[in-house]
């Protein structure tokens, strides 16, 4: 398995090389030369496989010879050491809870997988600095995934005052090899700083950089596991499967489409967004216009220029008709999101949070226009405790505090504040 850059198809890197680089020097995202196909036999036995076995059988096709099979199996088992409950809300609506990992975010899977692959791939004495921009949840997941890993430093950039106190604590209180930088700007500014650092010759002469955003193949690709795990639990029902994905940077949705291309029988995808609706707008009008992101209560999806959309286009050979045949897109306001949290609680006794609530709304909208042979799964990407204020207000109930967060409010935050790229550069060079 080799990877090329979406800006240069002549590039050919192995999994571990693309993993270490993160982003190609031409700013292109890496993409597999050929999307592997799974055999009939795999789908016949999938109901009997454990989540880790499914993950191993699917990811090994992307890792190739970069990691020894026995080590890869260990990495996968270690990555998936928590549960992924599929909760039934009604006859044709389910939610897959992806938030039972150490930082209560679905990003734990990608972050844990990437950190372990990177640690395996570093040569003795080789040091690497991981740069990551976060709109909320990535920072915590990546910081936790890489904490205490030898020879790896992590630098988290986040927009000042635009992430919740709890989210901020998850990456500013760890210390050790984890540094946090707050940027006086938006998430898009943070993302731009990271991209510009990769292009900066001086920084690259001084540091060995990689990125842990979903632009990195080792964070992006393992997200396909969620779709295989859902399928395993639902295939017996023989319904047309549709997934509603709460989307920001579109890594998660793109990995679902990748799973489908590998042969996983998924009928349709729904790109559910907040008012940052560049992709739904494209799906509904054919016009793609990235723009500055706007703040919402589903802050992990406040993305104005989603980096993974180019990968979705690549999978569909830039064919607009194919894209709209496979993906529907809907956007929802904060008011609609709040109402959905309250509706999920009052109708099903289910406590949700803004991101999942938006995915629920997207699914409901889609199912309304379709026959009853569809079965929908909306992805639960964060634990409701991360959005405590909004959730408790809408449900008029108290959320039980999960064990993972024990002690987090007694630690102090360590943050450096910056405004300009030049300040970021000086920090990296010092
Ligand atoms: C990151 C995140 C998303 C968006 O995922 P993408 O892969 O960037 O589209 C949605 N919900 C939550 C809670 C997140 O943290």
Coordinates of N, CA and C and ligand atoms in Angstrom, one line a residue, residues 105-107 135 137-138 214 223 246-253 300-301 353 355 381-382 387, ligand 1:
X105 N -14.2 11.5 23.8 CA -14.5 12.0 22.4 C -14.2 10.9 21.4
X106 N -14.9 10.9 20.3 CA -14.7 9.8 19.3 C -13.3 9.9 18.8
X107 N -12.7 11.1 18.9 CA -11.3 11.2 18.4 C -10.3 10.4 19.1
X135 N -10.5 22.5 17.6 CA -11.7 23.3 17.8 C -12.4 22.9 19.0
X137 N -12.3 19.2 20.8 CA -12.0 17.8 21.3 C -10.7 17.2 20.8
X138 N -10.2 17.6 19.7 CA -9.0 17.0 19.2 C -7.8 17.1 20.1
X214 N -7.0 15.3 11.5 CA -7.4 14.2 10.7 C -6.9 14.2 9.3
X223 N -10.9 5.7 11.7 CA -12.3 6.0 12.0 C -13.3 5.2 11.2
X246 N -22.2 13.9 12.4 CA -22.0 15.3 12.8 C -20.6 15.8 12.3
X247 N -20.6 16.7 11.4 CA -19.3 17.0 10.7 C -18.8 18.4 10.8
X248 N -17.5 18.4 10.9 CA -16.8 19.7 10.9 C -15.6 19.7 9.9
X249 N -14.6 18.9 10.2 CA -13.5 18.8 9.2 C -13.7 17.7 8.2
X250 N -14.7 16.9 8.4 CA -15.2 15.8 7.5 C -14.2 14.6 7.4
X251 N -13.4 14.4 8.5 CA -12.6 13.2 8.5 C -13.4 12.0 8.8
X252 N -14.3 12.1 9.8 CA -15.2 11.0 10.2 C -16.1 10.5 9.0
X253 N -16.8 11.4 8.4 CA -17.7 11.1 7.3 C -16.9 10.5 6.1
X300 N -17.1 21.9 18.1 CA -16.1 21.0 17.5 C -16.4 21.0 16.0
X301 N -17.5 21.6 15.6 CA -17.9 21.6 14.1 C -17.9 23.0 13.6
X353 N -25.9 15.5 23.4 CA -25.2 16.8 23.4 C -25.3 17.4 22.0
X355 N -23.5 18.0 19.3 CA -23.1 17.4 18.0 C -23.9 16.3 17.6
X381 N -20.6 11.7 19.1 CA -19.2 11.9 19.0 C -18.6 12.5 20.3
X382 N -19.4 12.9 21.3 CA -18.8 13.5 22.5 C -19.8 13.1 23.7
X387 N -20.6 19.2 27.4 CA -21.4 20.3 27.1 C -22.5 20.4 28.2
Ligands
LIG1 C1 -14.2 16.6 15.9 C2 -15.7 16.5 16.2 C3 -16.7 16.4 15.2 C4 -16.4 16.6 13.8 O1 -15.6 15.5 13.2 P1 -14.9 15.7 11.8 O2 -14.3 14.4 11.5 O3 -14.0 16.8 12.0 O4 -16.0 16.0 10.8 C5 -18.0 16.2 15.6 N1 -18.3 16.1 16.9 C6 -17.4 16.2 17.9 C7 -17.8 16.1 19.3 C8 -16.0 16.4 17.6 O5 -15.1 16.5 18.5

